[in-house]
XYZ file of C-alpha atoms in Angstrom:
244
model
C 109.099 145.720 149.749
C 107.281 142.446 149.179
C 108.425 139.083 150.549
C 107.079 135.841 149.084
C 107.405 132.530 150.943
C 107.286 129.436 148.741
C 106.666 125.954 150.158
C 106.907 122.827 147.951
C 106.684 124.940 144.830
C 103.531 126.724 145.994
C 103.216 130.288 147.242
C 102.583 129.929 150.959
C 102.308 133.523 152.147
C 103.101 136.987 150.849
C 104.115 139.854 153.121
C 104.427 143.589 152.613
C 107.370 145.130 154.466
C 107.291 148.825 155.349
C 109.150 151.101 157.744
C 107.381 153.628 159.956
C 108.325 155.889 162.839
C 105.716 155.029 165.466
C 105.062 153.734 168.956
C 105.309 149.933 168.710
C 102.095 147.971 169.131
C 101.387 147.319 172.810
C 103.389 150.288 174.109
C 101.638 153.472 175.143
C 104.064 156.317 175.833
C 104.500 158.750 172.941
C 108.191 159.229 173.728
C 108.742 155.533 172.894
C 108.246 156.221 169.179
C 111.035 154.759 167.042
C 111.643 153.311 163.561
C 109.537 150.156 163.265
C 109.604 147.607 160.452
C 106.008 146.489 159.939
C 105.383 143.131 158.256
C 101.808 142.885 156.952
C 99.774 140.220 155.189
C 99.735 141.151 151.484
C 96.091 140.185 150.957
C 94.466 141.541 154.114
C 96.864 144.356 154.978
C 96.808 143.170 158.582
C 100.053 143.719 160.498
C 101.534 140.378 161.545
C 104.921 141.338 163.016
C 106.908 144.377 164.072
C 110.701 144.597 164.236
C 112.355 147.331 166.297
C 114.971 148.045 168.945
C 113.939 147.573 172.560
C 116.457 148.317 175.323
C 119.371 148.175 172.856
C 118.238 144.871 171.327
C 116.523 144.160 168.010
C 113.286 142.263 168.647
C 110.645 140.674 166.423
C 107.194 140.884 167.989
C 104.079 139.022 166.756
C 101.076 141.349 166.571
C 97.615 140.484 167.866
C 98.442 137.338 169.858
C 97.346 139.050 173.088
C 93.773 138.369 171.980
C 94.264 134.618 171.932
C 92.951 133.171 175.168
C 94.409 135.844 177.433
C 97.983 134.727 176.866
C 100.886 137.114 177.226
C 101.418 139.173 174.101
C 104.749 139.190 172.329
C 105.629 142.639 173.647
C 104.661 141.576 177.186
C 106.997 138.591 177.058
C 109.836 140.736 175.786
C 109.188 143.455 178.379
C 109.129 140.900 181.199
C 112.399 139.345 180.037
C 114.073 142.743 179.712
C 112.927 143.860 183.171
C 114.252 140.648 184.692
C 117.556 141.032 182.860
C 117.961 144.636 184.026
C 117.140 143.886 187.667
C 119.340 140.778 187.754
C 122.250 142.952 186.655
C 121.714 145.046 189.816
C 120.457 142.632 192.485
C 122.555 139.871 194.004
C 119.719 137.577 195.064
C 116.602 136.020 193.558
C 114.413 138.143 191.252
C 110.814 137.628 190.134
C 108.831 139.809 187.737
C 105.069 140.189 187.455
C 103.844 142.228 184.492
C 100.497 143.918 185.164
C 100.260 145.337 181.642
C 102.624 146.604 178.968
C 103.346 149.746 181.022
C 103.488 148.601 184.659
C 105.270 145.782 186.457
C 106.130 144.541 189.938
C 109.636 143.302 190.721
C 110.205 141.083 193.755
C 113.740 140.958 195.206
C 115.497 139.925 198.395
C 115.111 142.404 201.247
C 118.821 143.239 201.304
C 118.639 144.123 197.589
C 115.831 146.689 197.922
C 118.005 149.757 198.499
C 120.454 148.690 195.780
C 117.731 148.210 193.177
C 115.895 151.440 194.029
C 119.060 153.541 194.368
C 119.502 156.835 196.157
C 116.325 158.846 195.841
C 114.958 156.217 193.458
C 117.560 157.126 190.829
C 118.580 153.608 189.783
C 115.084 152.211 189.275
C 114.119 155.455 187.509
C 116.933 154.876 185.012
C 115.610 151.376 184.313
C 112.063 152.714 183.923
C 113.234 155.388 181.498
C 115.132 152.869 179.362
C 112.220 150.442 179.180
C 109.316 152.888 179.270
C 107.689 150.824 182.025
C 106.685 151.855 185.552
C 108.242 149.388 188.018
C 107.096 148.698 191.583
C 109.896 147.168 193.697
C 108.943 144.908 196.623
C 110.515 142.176 198.736
C 109.970 138.472 198.159
C 109.044 138.191 201.838
C 106.352 140.820 201.320
C 104.946 138.813 198.423
C 104.492 135.813 200.699
C 103.099 137.768 203.641
C 100.512 139.653 201.562
C 99.395 136.690 199.458
C 95.612 136.529 199.602
C 95.276 139.696 201.680
C 95.860 142.373 199.074
C 99.198 143.879 198.181
C 101.031 147.164 198.370
C 101.167 149.006 195.051
C 102.393 152.200 193.443
C 106.183 151.700 193.481
C 106.090 151.033 197.205
C 107.626 148.120 199.039
C 105.951 147.607 202.425
C 107.192 145.170 205.023
C 104.643 143.708 207.436
C 107.057 143.998 210.339
C 106.071 144.348 213.964
C 107.873 145.521 217.045
C 107.353 144.472 220.644
C 104.075 145.666 222.094
C 104.329 149.145 223.565
C 107.135 150.324 221.301
C 106.645 154.096 221.114
C 109.510 155.901 219.423
C 108.690 159.597 219.544
C 109.173 162.247 216.869
C 108.638 161.763 213.168
C 106.937 163.750 210.447
C 103.189 164.206 210.809
C 101.362 163.251 207.608
C 97.786 163.341 206.339
C 96.948 159.983 204.719
C 94.362 159.965 201.953
C 91.943 157.063 201.577
C 90.982 156.309 197.981
C 88.822 153.542 196.560
C 91.800 151.190 196.318
C 94.597 152.539 198.508
C 95.574 154.381 201.632
C 98.098 156.936 200.365
C 100.673 158.531 202.677
C 102.443 161.542 201.099
C 106.106 161.881 202.110
C 107.797 164.536 200.000
C 111.565 164.662 199.846
C 112.123 161.042 200.900
C 111.852 159.088 197.629
C 113.663 155.768 197.974
C 114.028 156.111 201.757
C 112.893 153.471 204.226
C 110.498 154.906 206.806
C 108.597 153.720 209.856
C 104.891 154.544 209.954
C 103.370 155.151 213.379
C 100.055 156.194 214.905
C 100.392 158.291 218.080
C 103.988 156.978 218.265
C 102.816 153.340 218.126
C 104.688 151.396 215.445
C 102.525 150.158 212.547
C 104.837 149.091 209.710
C 107.960 149.885 207.702
C 107.863 150.945 204.054
C 110.069 152.218 201.245
C 108.875 155.518 199.780
C 108.122 155.474 196.055
C 109.978 157.742 193.665
C 106.751 159.745 193.499
C 107.150 160.592 197.182
C 104.423 158.467 198.723
C 103.572 155.156 200.336
C 100.528 153.320 199.002
C 98.903 150.467 200.906
C 96.197 148.422 199.191
C 92.886 148.513 201.012
C 91.793 145.142 202.306
C 95.247 144.166 203.534
C 95.881 143.756 207.259
C 98.230 146.742 207.244
C 95.661 148.973 205.544
C 92.940 147.987 208.003
C 95.164 148.882 210.945
C 96.097 152.190 209.346
C 92.484 153.054 208.504
C 91.475 152.250 212.070
C 94.062 154.693 213.369
C 92.809 157.388 210.996
C 89.165 156.796 211.943
C 90.067 157.109 215.625
C 91.717 160.476 215.038
C 95.221 159.287 215.873
C 98.195 161.236 214.539
C 100.018 159.346 211.795
C 103.743 160.047 211.512
C 106.633 158.740 209.442
C 110.219 158.452 210.629
C 113.113 157.821 208.225
C 115.028 154.744 209.393
């Protein structure tokens, strides 16, 4: 179809309107393909807008505005709004959303909302991720404040910089073998997705974290927590995790 806009008796702009089954502009996952109405400039053939359903809503998304001065693209704004709407329907307290790109985001919630938002075994946040096609990292608002300027925990892991009285040495726990990458210290904890665990070195308390749905805790290198954990690893101390 062709749409002609007329302003004051003059042709202002002419659009071509076509329908395609495709992954909308700005999204990456192939399983997000859907019917998309593409509105293109008649003269240049350049796509200007896309219209499609996103999380049960019909949205109109400008194409190409992500290149203008680093501003959020249309799909980023919509994704951020939809994530916030989904999480607010679950959490009781304050919610903040930080979109890293069109496929990953961080959600900050009150500490007492963490388990509710994540769900048993990470099931609830996984449902939200599947509906939106976006990987979501859930953290506490307190953690956002405490890690500001020191690096942050990533990879769908919410880490609390908590401390216990000096000398606290709860015994037991599951021995783990942390892996140090360029950006993170990764602690694998299979079978405990969504659980809150205490991380210790030779039974000395280090911090508390919520295990990601991928079955691991990731701590960004450069943060105070990561430095303490790396020091324990370098000194040959046994790192253990204990479900709370």
